[in-house]
mmCIF file of C-alpha atoms in Angstrom:
data_model
loop_
_atom_site.group_PDB
_atom_site.id
_atom_site.type_symbol
_atom_site.label_atom_id
_atom_site.label_comp_id
_atom_site.label_asym_id
_atom_site.label_seq_id
_atom_site.Cartn_x
_atom_site.Cartn_y
_atom_site.Cartn_z
ATOM 1 C CA MET A 1 20.354 38.551 22.203
ATOM 2 C CA SER A 2 22.905 35.936 21.159
ATOM 3 C CA LYS A 3 21.984 33.876 18.129
ATOM 4 C CA GLU A 4 21.549 30.145 18.811
ATOM 5 C CA LYS A 5 22.650 27.684 16.242
ATOM 6 C CA LEU A 6 19.839 26.512 14.008
ATOM 7 C CA ALA A 7 20.009 23.452 11.812
ATOM 8 C CA SER A 8 18.279 23.975 8.495
ATOM 9 C CA PRO A 9 15.448 21.569 7.643
ATOM 10 C CA ALA A 10 17.599 20.018 4.918
ATOM 11 C CA THR A 11 20.260 18.991 7.432
ATOM 12 C CA ARG A 12 17.995 17.482 10.090
ATOM 13 C CA LYS A 13 18.265 13.807 10.922
ATOM 14 C CA THR A 14 16.451 11.150 8.946
ATOM 15 C CA PRO A 15 13.927 9.140 11.044
ATOM 16 C CA LEU A 16 15.566 6.216 12.803
ATOM 17 C CA PHE A 17 13.316 3.628 11.126
ATOM 18 C CA ILE A 18 14.957 4.359 7.759
ATOM 19 C CA ILE A 19 18.220 2.742 8.927
ATOM 20 C CA PRO A 20 16.814 -0.818 9.366
ATOM 21 C CA LEU A 21 14.874 -0.355 6.101
ATOM 22 C CA VAL A 22 18.065 0.390 4.189
ATOM 23 C CA LEU A 23 19.891 -2.488 5.904
ATOM 24 C CA TYR A 24 17.007 -4.814 5.064
ATOM 25 C CA ILE A 25 17.160 -3.912 1.380
ATOM 26 C CA ILE A 26 20.952 -4.380 1.343
ATOM 27 C CA LEU A 27 20.668 -7.815 2.991
ATOM 28 C CA LEU A 28 17.806 -8.750 0.660
ATOM 29 C CA THR A 29 19.888 -7.833 -2.386
ATOM 30 C CA ILE A 30 22.893 -9.817 -1.133
ATOM 31 C CA SER A 31 20.699 -12.840 -0.321
ATOM 32 C CA ILE A 32 19.163 -12.822 -3.793
ATOM 33 C CA GLY A 33 22.616 -12.505 -5.360
ATOM 34 C CA VAL A 34 23.960 -15.465 -3.381
ATOM 35 C CA ASN A 35 20.919 -17.608 -4.255
ATOM 36 C CA ILE A 36 20.529 -16.367 -7.839
ATOM 37 C CA GLU A 37 20.493 -19.893 -9.310
ATOM 38 C CA ASP A 38 17.346 -20.786 -7.360
ATOM 39 C CA VAL A 39 15.743 -17.351 -7.542
ATOM 40 C CA GLY A 40 16.251 -16.731 -11.272
ATOM 41 C CA MET A 41 17.313 -13.474 -12.860
ATOM 42 C CA GLY A 42 13.754 -12.324 -13.623
ATOM 43 C CA ASP A 43 12.403 -12.771 -10.095
ATOM 44 C CA ALA A 44 15.619 -11.379 -8.612
ATOM 45 C CA LEU A 45 15.390 -8.183 -10.623
ATOM 46 C CA LYS A 46 11.667 -7.839 -9.866
ATOM 47 C CA THR A 47 12.167 -8.165 -6.091
ATOM 48 C CA VAL A 48 15.074 -5.708 -5.955
ATOM 49 C CA LEU A 49 13.230 -3.157 -8.106
ATOM 50 C CA GLU A 50 10.129 -3.486 -5.915
ATOM 51 C CA SER A 51 12.193 -2.718 -2.820
ATOM 52 C CA PHE A 52 13.559 0.431 -4.465
ATOM 53 C CA ALA A 53 10.063 1.388 -5.651
ATOM 54 C CA PHE A 54 8.862 1.165 -2.037
ATOM 55 C CA VAL A 55 11.582 3.594 -0.967
ATOM 56 C CA ILE A 56 10.784 5.922 -3.884
ATOM 57 C CA ILE A 57 7.112 6.040 -2.853
ATOM 58 C CA LEU A 58 8.073 6.744 0.740
ATOM 59 C CA PHE A 59 10.554 9.534 -0.003
ATOM 60 C CA GLY A 60 8.474 10.873 -2.889
ATOM 61 C CA LEU A 61 5.593 11.581 -0.518
ATOM 62 C CA LYS A 62 8.023 13.068 1.993
ATOM 63 C CA LEU A 63 9.655 15.408 -0.527
ATOM 64 C CA MET A 64 6.226 16.521 -1.739
ATOM 65 C CA ALA A 65 5.634 18.112 1.692
ATOM 66 C CA ASP A 66 2.274 19.451 0.546
ATOM 67 C CA GLN A 67 -0.502 19.058 3.127
ATOM 68 C CA PRO A 68 -3.355 20.054 0.759
ATOM 69 C CA THR A 69 -2.312 17.155 -1.498
ATOM 70 C CA TYR A 70 -2.179 14.825 1.496
ATOM 71 C CA ASP A 71 -5.662 15.988 2.522
ATOM 72 C CA LEU A 72 -6.919 15.329 -1.001
ATOM 73 C CA ILE A 73 -5.561 11.784 -0.840
ATOM 74 C CA GLY A 74 -7.395 11.262 2.446
ATOM 75 C CA LYS A 75 -10.671 12.659 1.102
ATOM 76 C CA SER A 76 -10.382 10.423 -1.959
ATOM 77 C CA ILE A 77 -9.914 7.376 0.284
ATOM 78 C CA VAL A 78 -12.957 8.290 2.391
ATOM 79 C CA ILE A 79 -15.185 8.940 -0.639
ATOM 80 C CA GLY A 80 -14.030 5.700 -2.253
ATOM 81 C CA ALA A 81 -14.715 3.840 0.992
ATOM 82 C CA ILE A 82 -18.308 5.122 1.093
ATOM 83 C CA PHE A 83 -19.076 3.614 -2.318
ATOM 84 C CA ASN A 84 -17.072 0.500 -1.474
ATOM 85 C CA SER A 85 -18.968 -0.117 1.783
ATOM 86 C CA ILE A 86 -22.351 0.284 0.077
ATOM 87 C CA VAL A 87 -21.328 -2.254 -2.575
ATOM 88 C CA ALA A 88 -20.035 -4.649 0.131
ATOM 89 C CA ILE A 89 -23.302 -4.451 2.056
ATOM 90 C CA ILE A 90 -25.344 -5.083 -1.106
ATOM 91 C CA GLN A 91 -23.115 -8.079 -1.937
ATOM 92 C CA PHE A 92 -23.702 -9.526 1.521
ATOM 93 C CA ALA A 93 -27.389 -8.777 2.013
ATOM 94 C CA TYR A 94 -28.932 -8.770 -1.471
ATOM 95 C CA ASP A 95 -26.868 -9.805 -4.514
ATOM 96 C CA PRO A 96 -23.478 -11.493 -3.952
ATOM 97 C CA TYR A 97 -22.473 -10.801 -7.563
ATOM 98 C CA PHE A 98 -23.291 -7.092 -7.522
ATOM 99 C CA LEU A 99 -20.218 -5.400 -9.102
ATOM 100 C CA ARG A 100 -18.094 -8.402 -8.056
ATOM 101 C CA ILE A 101 -14.895 -8.587 -10.092
ATOM 102 C CA GLY A 102 -12.758 -11.106 -8.228
ATOM 103 C CA ASP A 103 -12.771 -13.948 -5.715
ATOM 104 C CA GLU A 104 -15.907 -15.849 -4.732
ATOM 105 C CA ARG A 105 -15.052 -17.182 -1.274
ATOM 106 C CA LEU A 106 -17.770 -18.499 1.018
ATOM 107 C CA ALA A 107 -18.464 -16.832 4.365
ATOM 108 C CA PHE A 108 -21.116 -19.257 5.660
ATOM 109 C CA GLY A 109 -23.828 -21.317 4.026
ATOM 110 C CA ASP A 110 -24.148 -20.035 0.472
ATOM 111 C CA VAL A 111 -23.267 -16.456 1.468
ATOM 112 C CA LEU A 112 -20.108 -15.089 -0.170
ATOM 113 C CA ARG A 113 -17.557 -12.834 1.484
ATOM 114 C CA SER A 114 -17.912 -9.237 0.348
ATOM 115 C CA ASN A 115 -15.133 -7.900 -1.881
ATOM 116 C CA GLY A 116 -16.680 -4.478 -2.410
ATOM 117 C CA LEU A 117 -15.101 -2.911 -5.484
ATOM 118 C CA PHE A 118 -11.908 -4.972 -5.070
ATOM 119 C CA THR A 119 -10.871 -8.401 -6.306
ATOM 120 C CA ALA A 120 -10.460 -9.945 -2.843
ATOM 121 C CA GLU A 121 -11.999 -9.506 0.600
ATOM 122 C CA TYR A 122 -8.731 -8.552 2.290
ATOM 123 C CA TYR A 123 -8.140 -5.701 -0.186
ATOM 124 C CA ASN A 124 -11.621 -4.497 0.665
ATOM 125 C CA SER A 125 -11.231 -4.720 4.441
ATOM 126 C CA TYR A 126 -7.776 -3.104 4.725
ATOM 127 C CA PHE A 127 -8.826 -0.208 2.491
ATOM 128 C CA LEU A 128 -11.867 0.397 4.704
ATOM 129 C CA ILE A 129 -9.775 0.277 7.890
ATOM 130 C CA ILE A 130 -7.396 2.877 6.441
ATOM 131 C CA ALA A 131 -10.470 4.993 5.591
ATOM 132 C CA ILE A 132 -11.651 4.661 9.204
ATOM 133 C CA VAL A 133 -8.293 6.037 10.348
ATOM 134 C CA TRP A 134 -8.768 9.089 8.094
ATOM 135 C CA VAL A 135 -12.324 9.605 9.363
ATOM 136 C CA LEU A 136 -11.314 9.399 13.035
ATOM 137 C CA THR A 137 -8.464 11.839 12.504
ATOM 138 C CA THR A 138 -9.765 14.449 10.084
ATOM 139 C CA ILE A 139 -13.574 14.670 10.396
ATOM 140 C CA LYS A 140 -14.697 17.014 13.179
ATOM 141 C CA LYS A 141 -18.488 16.534 13.372
ATOM 142 C CA ASN A 142 -19.243 13.569 15.617
ATOM 143 C CA ILE A 143 -22.416 12.617 13.749
ATOM 144 C CA TRP A 144 -20.514 12.261 10.458
ATOM 145 C CA LYS A 145 -17.572 10.583 12.156
ATOM 146 C CA THR A 146 -19.763 8.023 13.931
ATOM 147 C CA GLY A 147 -21.894 7.323 10.867
ATOM 148 C CA LEU A 148 -18.940 6.750 8.544
ATOM 149 C CA VAL A 149 -17.064 4.581 11.063
ATOM 150 C CA ILE A 150 -20.168 2.394 11.478
ATOM 151 C CA LEU A 151 -20.673 2.178 7.698
ATOM 152 C CA PHE A 152 -17.040 1.238 7.021
ATOM 153 C CA SER A 153 -16.986 -1.206 9.957
ATOM 154 C CA ILE A 154 -19.985 -3.038 8.496
ATOM 155 C CA GLY A 155 -18.036 -3.273 5.235
ATOM 156 C CA VAL A 156 -15.091 -4.803 7.114
ATOM 157 C CA ILE A 157 -17.304 -7.259 8.994
ATOM 158 C CA THR A 158 -18.964 -8.497 5.784
ATOM 159 C CA SER A 159 -15.523 -9.397 4.391
ATOM 160 C CA PHE A 160 -15.408 -12.248 6.948
ATOM 161 C CA MET A 161 -11.637 -11.931 7.195
ATOM 162 C CA ARG A 162 -10.723 -12.614 10.799
ATOM 163 C CA MET A 163 -7.434 -10.696 10.809
ATOM 164 C CA SER A 164 -9.206 -7.578 9.534
ATOM 165 C CA TRP A 165 -11.706 -7.923 12.385
ATOM 166 C CA ILE A 166 -8.844 -8.054 14.896
ATOM 167 C CA ILE A 167 -7.063 -5.079 13.317
ATOM 168 C CA LEU A 168 -10.299 -3.074 13.190
ATOM 169 C CA ALA A 169 -10.864 -3.707 16.903
ATOM 170 C CA LEU A 170 -7.269 -2.778 17.764
ATOM 171 C CA VAL A 171 -7.427 0.428 15.713
ATOM 172 C CA LEU A 172 -10.683 1.522 17.349
ATOM 173 C CA VAL A 173 -9.535 0.638 20.871
ATOM 174 C CA THR A 174 -6.164 2.336 20.369
ATOM 175 C CA TYR A 175 -7.802 5.493 19.071
ATOM 176 C CA LEU A 176 -10.546 5.657 21.703
ATOM 177 C CA ILE A 177 -8.370 4.904 24.743
ATOM 178 C CA PHE A 178 -4.961 6.356 23.945
ATOM 179 C CA ILE A 179 -5.826 9.199 21.579
ATOM 180 C CA ASN A 180 -9.405 10.265 22.270
ATOM 181 C CA LYS A 181 -9.130 9.359 25.980
ATOM 182 C CA VAL A 182 -12.559 7.704 26.208
ATOM 183 C CA ALA A 183 -13.252 6.225 29.654
ATOM 184 C CA LEU A 184 -12.626 2.478 29.753
ATOM 185 C CA GLU A 185 -16.013 1.675 31.316
ATOM 186 C CA LYS A 186 -17.826 3.447 28.448
ATOM 187 C CA LEU A 187 -15.782 1.543 25.903
ATOM 188 C CA LEU A 188 -16.508 -1.785 27.623
ATOM 189 C CA PHE A 189 -20.227 -0.992 27.716
ATOM 190 C CA ALA A 190 -20.262 -0.158 23.997
ATOM 191 C CA GLY A 191 -18.245 -3.287 23.183
ATOM 192 C CA LEU A 192 -20.502 -5.588 25.200
ATOM 193 C CA THR A 193 -23.590 -4.014 23.625
ATOM 194 C CA GLY A 194 -22.202 -4.609 20.140
ATOM 195 C CA LEU A 195 -21.252 -8.182 21.033
ATOM 196 C CA ALA A 196 -24.749 -8.859 22.367
ATOM 197 C CA ILE A 197 -26.291 -7.591 19.121
ATOM 198 C CA VAL A 198 -23.967 -9.739 16.995
ATOM 199 C CA LEU A 199 -24.636 -12.853 19.083
ATOM 200 C CA SER A 200 -28.388 -12.229 18.908
ATOM 201 C CA LEU A 201 -28.306 -11.988 15.123
ATOM 202 C CA SER A 202 -26.036 -15.037 14.824
ATOM 203 C CA ILE A 203 -28.716 -17.258 16.377
ATOM 204 C CA PHE A 204 -30.644 -17.172 13.101
ATOM 205 C CA TYR A 205 -27.583 -18.431 11.168
ATOM 206 C CA TYR A 206 -26.083 -20.742 13.814
ATOM 207 C CA GLN A 207 -25.958 -23.935 11.741
ATOM 208 C CA ASP A 208 -24.652 -22.170 8.648
ATOM 209 C CA ILE A 209 -21.944 -20.454 10.684
ATOM 210 C CA MET A 210 -20.835 -23.648 12.440
ATOM 211 C CA ASN A 211 -20.601 -25.433 9.066
ATOM 212 C CA SER A 212 -18.825 -22.536 7.355
ATOM 213 C CA SER A 213 -15.229 -22.468 6.130
ATOM 214 C CA LEU A 214 -14.589 -19.670 8.626
ATOM 215 C CA VAL A 215 -15.138 -22.068 11.523
ATOM 216 C CA LYS A 216 -14.049 -25.379 10.003
ATOM 217 C CA GLU A 217 -10.972 -24.184 8.108
ATOM 218 C CA ARG A 218 -9.968 -21.149 10.172
ATOM 219 C CA LEU A 219 -11.121 -20.969 13.766
ATOM 220 C CA ALA A 220 -11.038 -24.732 14.305
ATOM 221 C CA ASP A 221 -7.521 -25.037 12.920
ATOM 222 C CA SER A 222 -4.432 -23.497 14.463
ATOM 223 C CA VAL A 223 -4.030 -20.197 12.596
ATOM 224 C CA GLY A 224 -5.737 -21.718 9.576
ATOM 225 C CA GLY A 225 -3.081 -24.439 9.193
ATOM 226 C CA ARG A 226 -0.364 -21.796 8.981
ATOM 227 C CA LYS A 227 1.423 -23.184 12.009
ATOM 228 C CA GLY A 228 2.874 -25.791 9.661
ATOM 229 C CA TYR A 229 4.445 -23.067 7.491
ATOM 230 C CA TYR A 230 5.985 -21.317 10.490
ATOM 231 C CA THR A 231 7.319 -24.578 11.903
ATOM 232 C CA MET A 232 8.852 -25.373 8.519
ATOM 233 C CA VAL A 233 10.714 -22.041 8.564
ATOM 234 C CA LEU A 234 12.046 -22.552 12.083
ATOM 235 C CA ASP A 235 13.082 -26.133 11.307
ATOM 236 C CA ASN A 236 15.050 -25.165 8.182
ATOM 237 C CA ILE A 237 16.479 -21.694 8.776
ATOM 238 C CA ASP A 238 19.572 -23.206 10.432
ATOM 239 C CA LYS A 239 20.613 -24.401 6.946
ATOM 240 C CA LYS A 240 21.040 -20.799 5.769
ATOM 241 C CA PRO A 241 20.695 -18.582 8.864
ATOM 242 C CA TRP A 242 22.547 -15.473 7.697
ATOM 243 C CA LEU A 243 21.250 -14.845 4.184
ATOM 244 C CA GLY A 244 18.292 -17.219 3.887
ATOM 245 C CA PHE A 245 17.161 -18.968 0.701
ATOM 246 C CA GLY A 246 16.711 -15.856 -1.456
ATOM 247 C CA GLY A 247 13.042 -16.594 -2.188
ATOM 248 C CA LEU A 248 10.483 -19.366 -2.257
ATOM 249 C CA LYS A 249 11.669 -21.201 -5.368
ATOM 250 C CA ASN A 250 14.023 -23.767 -3.862
ATOM 251 C CA GLU A 251 14.073 -27.427 -2.948
ATOM 252 C CA VAL A 252 13.510 -26.900 0.782
ATOM 253 C CA TYR A 253 10.353 -24.875 0.185
ATOM 254 C CA TYR A 254 9.096 -27.235 -2.522
ATOM 255 C CA VAL A 255 9.496 -30.439 -0.486
ATOM 256 C CA ASN A 256 7.986 -29.018 2.699
ATOM 257 C CA LEU A 257 5.061 -27.143 1.119
ATOM 258 C CA LEU A 258 4.170 -30.200 -0.962
ATOM 259 C CA ARG A 259 4.115 -32.206 2.259
ATOM 260 C CA ILE A 260 2.029 -29.605 4.115
ATOM 261 C CA THR A 261 -0.460 -28.613 1.405
ATOM 262 C CA GLN A 262 -0.351 -31.455 -1.176
ATOM 263 C CA ASP A 263 -0.640 -28.631 -3.716
ATOM 264 C CA ARG A 264 2.008 -28.461 -6.439
ATOM 265 C CA ASP A 265 1.202 -24.832 -7.307
ATOM 266 C CA ARG A 266 1.812 -23.857 -3.681
ATOM 267 C CA ALA A 267 5.007 -25.905 -3.545
ATOM 268 C CA THR A 268 6.399 -24.249 -6.684
ATOM 269 C CA ALA A 269 5.430 -20.783 -5.319
ATOM 270 C CA LYS A 270 3.040 -20.143 -8.220
ATOM 271 C CA THR A 271 0.335 -19.407 -5.644
ATOM 272 C CA GLY A 272 0.257 -18.638 -1.936
ATOM 273 C CA SER A 273 2.969 -17.583 0.478
ATOM 274 C CA LEU A 274 4.211 -18.257 3.999
ATOM 275 C CA HIS A 275 1.368 -16.121 5.348
ATOM 276 C CA SER A 276 3.600 -13.946 7.525
ATOM 277 C CA GLY A 277 5.830 -11.049 6.554
ATOM 278 C CA TYR A 278 8.106 -11.790 9.484
ATOM 279 C CA PHE A 279 8.512 -15.502 8.719
ATOM 280 C CA SER A 280 8.838 -14.752 5.001
ATOM 281 C CA SER A 281 11.694 -12.299 5.569
ATOM 282 C CA LEU A 282 13.323 -14.831 7.901
ATOM 283 C CA PHE A 283 13.114 -17.746 5.452
ATOM 284 C CA GLU A 284 13.895 -15.800 2.299
ATOM 285 C CA TYR A 285 16.620 -13.420 3.486
ATOM 286 C CA GLY A 286 17.918 -14.720 6.828
ATOM 287 C CA ILE A 287 17.907 -13.797 10.516
ATOM 288 C CA PRO A 288 19.630 -10.359 10.240
ATOM 289 C CA ALA A 289 17.217 -9.276 7.493
ATOM 290 C CA ALA A 290 14.190 -10.454 9.508
ATOM 291 C CA VAL A 291 15.416 -8.461 12.521
ATOM 292 C CA CYS A 292 15.844 -5.364 10.321
ATOM 293 C CA PHE A 293 12.366 -5.780 8.843
ATOM 294 C CA ALA A 294 10.788 -6.112 12.294
ATOM 295 C CA LEU A 295 12.749 -3.099 13.598
ATOM 296 C CA PHE A 296 11.664 -1.009 10.613
ATOM 297 C CA VAL A 297 7.990 -1.717 11.302
ATOM 298 C CA ILE A 298 8.244 -1.280 15.085
ATOM 299 C CA LEU A 299 10.309 1.906 14.914
ATOM 300 C CA SER A 300 7.956 3.538 12.401
ATOM 301 C CA ALA A 301 5.047 3.021 14.803
ATOM 302 C CA TYR A 302 7.159 4.307 17.707
ATOM 303 C CA TYR A 303 8.314 7.340 15.719
ATOM 304 C CA TYR A 304 4.772 8.518 15.031
ATOM 305 C CA SER A 305 3.455 7.540 18.472
ATOM 306 C CA ARG A 306 5.718 10.269 19.897
ATOM 307 C CA SER A 307 4.294 12.922 17.569
ATOM 308 C CA PHE A 308 0.499 12.766 17.527
ATOM 309 C CA HIS A 309 0.157 14.574 20.862
ATOM 310 C CA THR A 310 1.495 17.691 19.110
ATOM 311 C CA ASN A 311 -0.332 17.217 15.806
ATOM 312 C CA LEU A 312 -3.301 14.876 15.434
ATOM 313 C CA TYR A 313 -2.374 14.327 11.782
ATOM 314 C CA PHE A 314 0.384 11.943 12.911
ATOM 315 C CA VAL A 315 -2.305 9.547 14.152
ATOM 316 C CA ILE A 316 -2.758 8.526 10.498
ATOM 317 C CA PRO A 317 0.782 7.175 9.857
ATOM 318 C CA PHE A 318 0.872 5.798 13.419
ATOM 319 C CA LEU A 319 -2.266 3.689 12.940
ATOM 320 C CA ALA A 320 -1.172 2.780 9.384
ATOM 321 C CA SER A 321 2.023 1.400 10.960
ATOM 322 C CA ILE A 322 -0.025 -0.571 13.501
ATOM 323 C CA ILE A 323 -2.194 -2.007 10.708
ATOM 324 C CA PHE A 324 0.906 -3.049 8.744
ATOM 325 C CA MET A 325 2.582 -4.471 11.858
ATOM 326 C CA ILE A 326 -0.392 -6.640 12.834
ATOM 327 C CA GLY A 327 -1.331 -7.555 9.253
ATOM 328 C CA ASN A 328 2.098 -9.089 8.687
ATOM 329 C CA LEU A 329 1.546 -11.595 11.480
ATOM 330 C CA THR A 330 -0.577 -13.866 9.282
ATOM 331 C CA ASN A 331 -0.169 -12.332 5.805
ATOM 332 C CA THR A 332 2.878 -11.509 3.717
ATOM 333 C CA PHE A 333 3.066 -7.802 2.914
ATOM 334 C CA LEU A 334 6.524 -7.020 1.541
ATOM 335 C CA PHE A 335 7.171 -3.924 -0.567
ATOM 336 C CA LEU A 336 4.744 -3.604 -3.492
ATOM 337 C CA SER A 337 2.061 -5.887 -2.125
ATOM 338 C CA TYR A 338 -1.269 -4.126 -1.546
ATOM 339 C CA LEU A 339 -1.027 -3.119 2.125
ATOM 340 C CA SER A 340 2.669 -2.273 1.739
ATOM 341 C CA VAL A 341 1.871 0.451 -0.785
ATOM 342 C CA LEU A 342 -0.730 1.971 1.556
ATOM 343 C CA TYR A 343 1.831 1.776 4.355
ATOM 344 C CA ALA A 344 4.551 3.492 2.298
ATOM 345 C CA VAL A 345 2.149 6.246 1.225
ATOM 346 C CA HIS A 346 1.045 7.007 4.769
ATOM 347 C CA ILE A 347 4.414 6.963 6.517
ATOM 348 C CA GLY A 348 5.785 9.014 3.614
ATOM 349 C CA MET A 349 3.047 11.579 4.185
ATOM 350 C CA GLY A 350 3.880 11.558 7.885
ATOM 351 C CA MET A 351 7.509 12.344 7.074
ATOM 352 C CA GLY A 352 6.279 15.136 4.801
ATOM 353 C CA ILE A 353 4.205 16.671 7.615
ATOM 354 C CA HIS A 354 7.272 16.498 9.879
ATOM 355 C CA LYS A 355 9.220 18.319 7.185
ATOM 356 C CA ILE A 356 6.538 21.027 6.949
ATOM 357 C CA GLU A 357 6.487 21.498 10.724
ATOM 358 C CA GLU A 358 10.280 21.643 10.950
ATOM 359 C CA SER A 359 10.376 24.263 8.208
ATOM 360 C CA ARG A 360 7.801 26.361 10.081
ATOM 361 C CA VAL A 361 9.766 26.141 13.325
ATOM 362 C CA PHE A 362 13.013 26.996 11.537
ATOM 363 C CA THR A 363 11.430 29.990 9.781
ATOM 364 C CA SER A 364 9.842 31.207 13.023
ATOM 365 C CA LYS A 365 13.117 31.034 14.939
ATOM 366 C CA THR A 366 15.005 32.694 12.134
ATOM 367 C CA GLU A 367 12.518 35.567 12.049
ATOM 368 C CA HIS A 368 12.705 35.870 15.830
ATOM 369 C CA LEU A 369 16.516 36.190 15.822
ATOM 370 C CA LYS A 370 16.611 38.866 13.148
#
């Protein structure tokens, strides 16, 4: 038998999504350097170091290539989510200040949004959605799987964060239809049943809900007033299309955000953001960088979507990529922001599992040719 050429695991190609990530960091660094007078040395150094830290997390998890450690991370997330969901439910139904350590944002009436064990409702909801992904992928017994998904979903719902509701629905639909192959008519029946229950319960709180900030400030306004931010970016990017403004501390941002929000802290970038990772990368670092950022996110989801039919474990980084992709539509998650760290951890683990599988295949073929 003639020996076929085998590439060692160390020489195999890096995933394609790493290329736009590296280009994005290069363009980001150049943009900050060009706009250093507006950005300031402190913020410039912080942003560049955060981008490198993101890459270190990603490749650190890949080089670990230790599935028992990955499994332990997943179990820790699930266990933490159980306690977090219980706290969130208690905050919503009984005592809004039970173990509350952060924001106190109204949901409707005098009911506060649940933060769980976190400082903000969106930290709570995204953590629980990631935990749902782990449950769907790694827990075998349907009774445990169903119970935990319901528990965590209630925790997400009580956060009253509309984007988390959308992402939760997309994650569940994607898993059930494309991965678990549940019949569409069964899924529609379950969805309509759940909707009927929610609408029935909402009757008792109709006036409070209609007068809530969720309706008045969010659903009644176009993307919560964020359309003004996006329009501002599109109207001004032609001034610096290739490398952007380097950050948010510049005259263009100040004048326009003061006009839109009448809030000096927002205008000086002390608080808030452009509420979109895609528009933020466009405004701050220019058109080429925004394209690279979008390609990085899209290609990571595509990379893992081609793998989970051979190993269900790849569903985890695939759905983590989907969560990050959708979350960046109306929130800014760049590098060491909360969801970005979860994203880096999970796609890094996915790369590590690929490395483990490639090593097994290489070893098996080598043994076979001996």
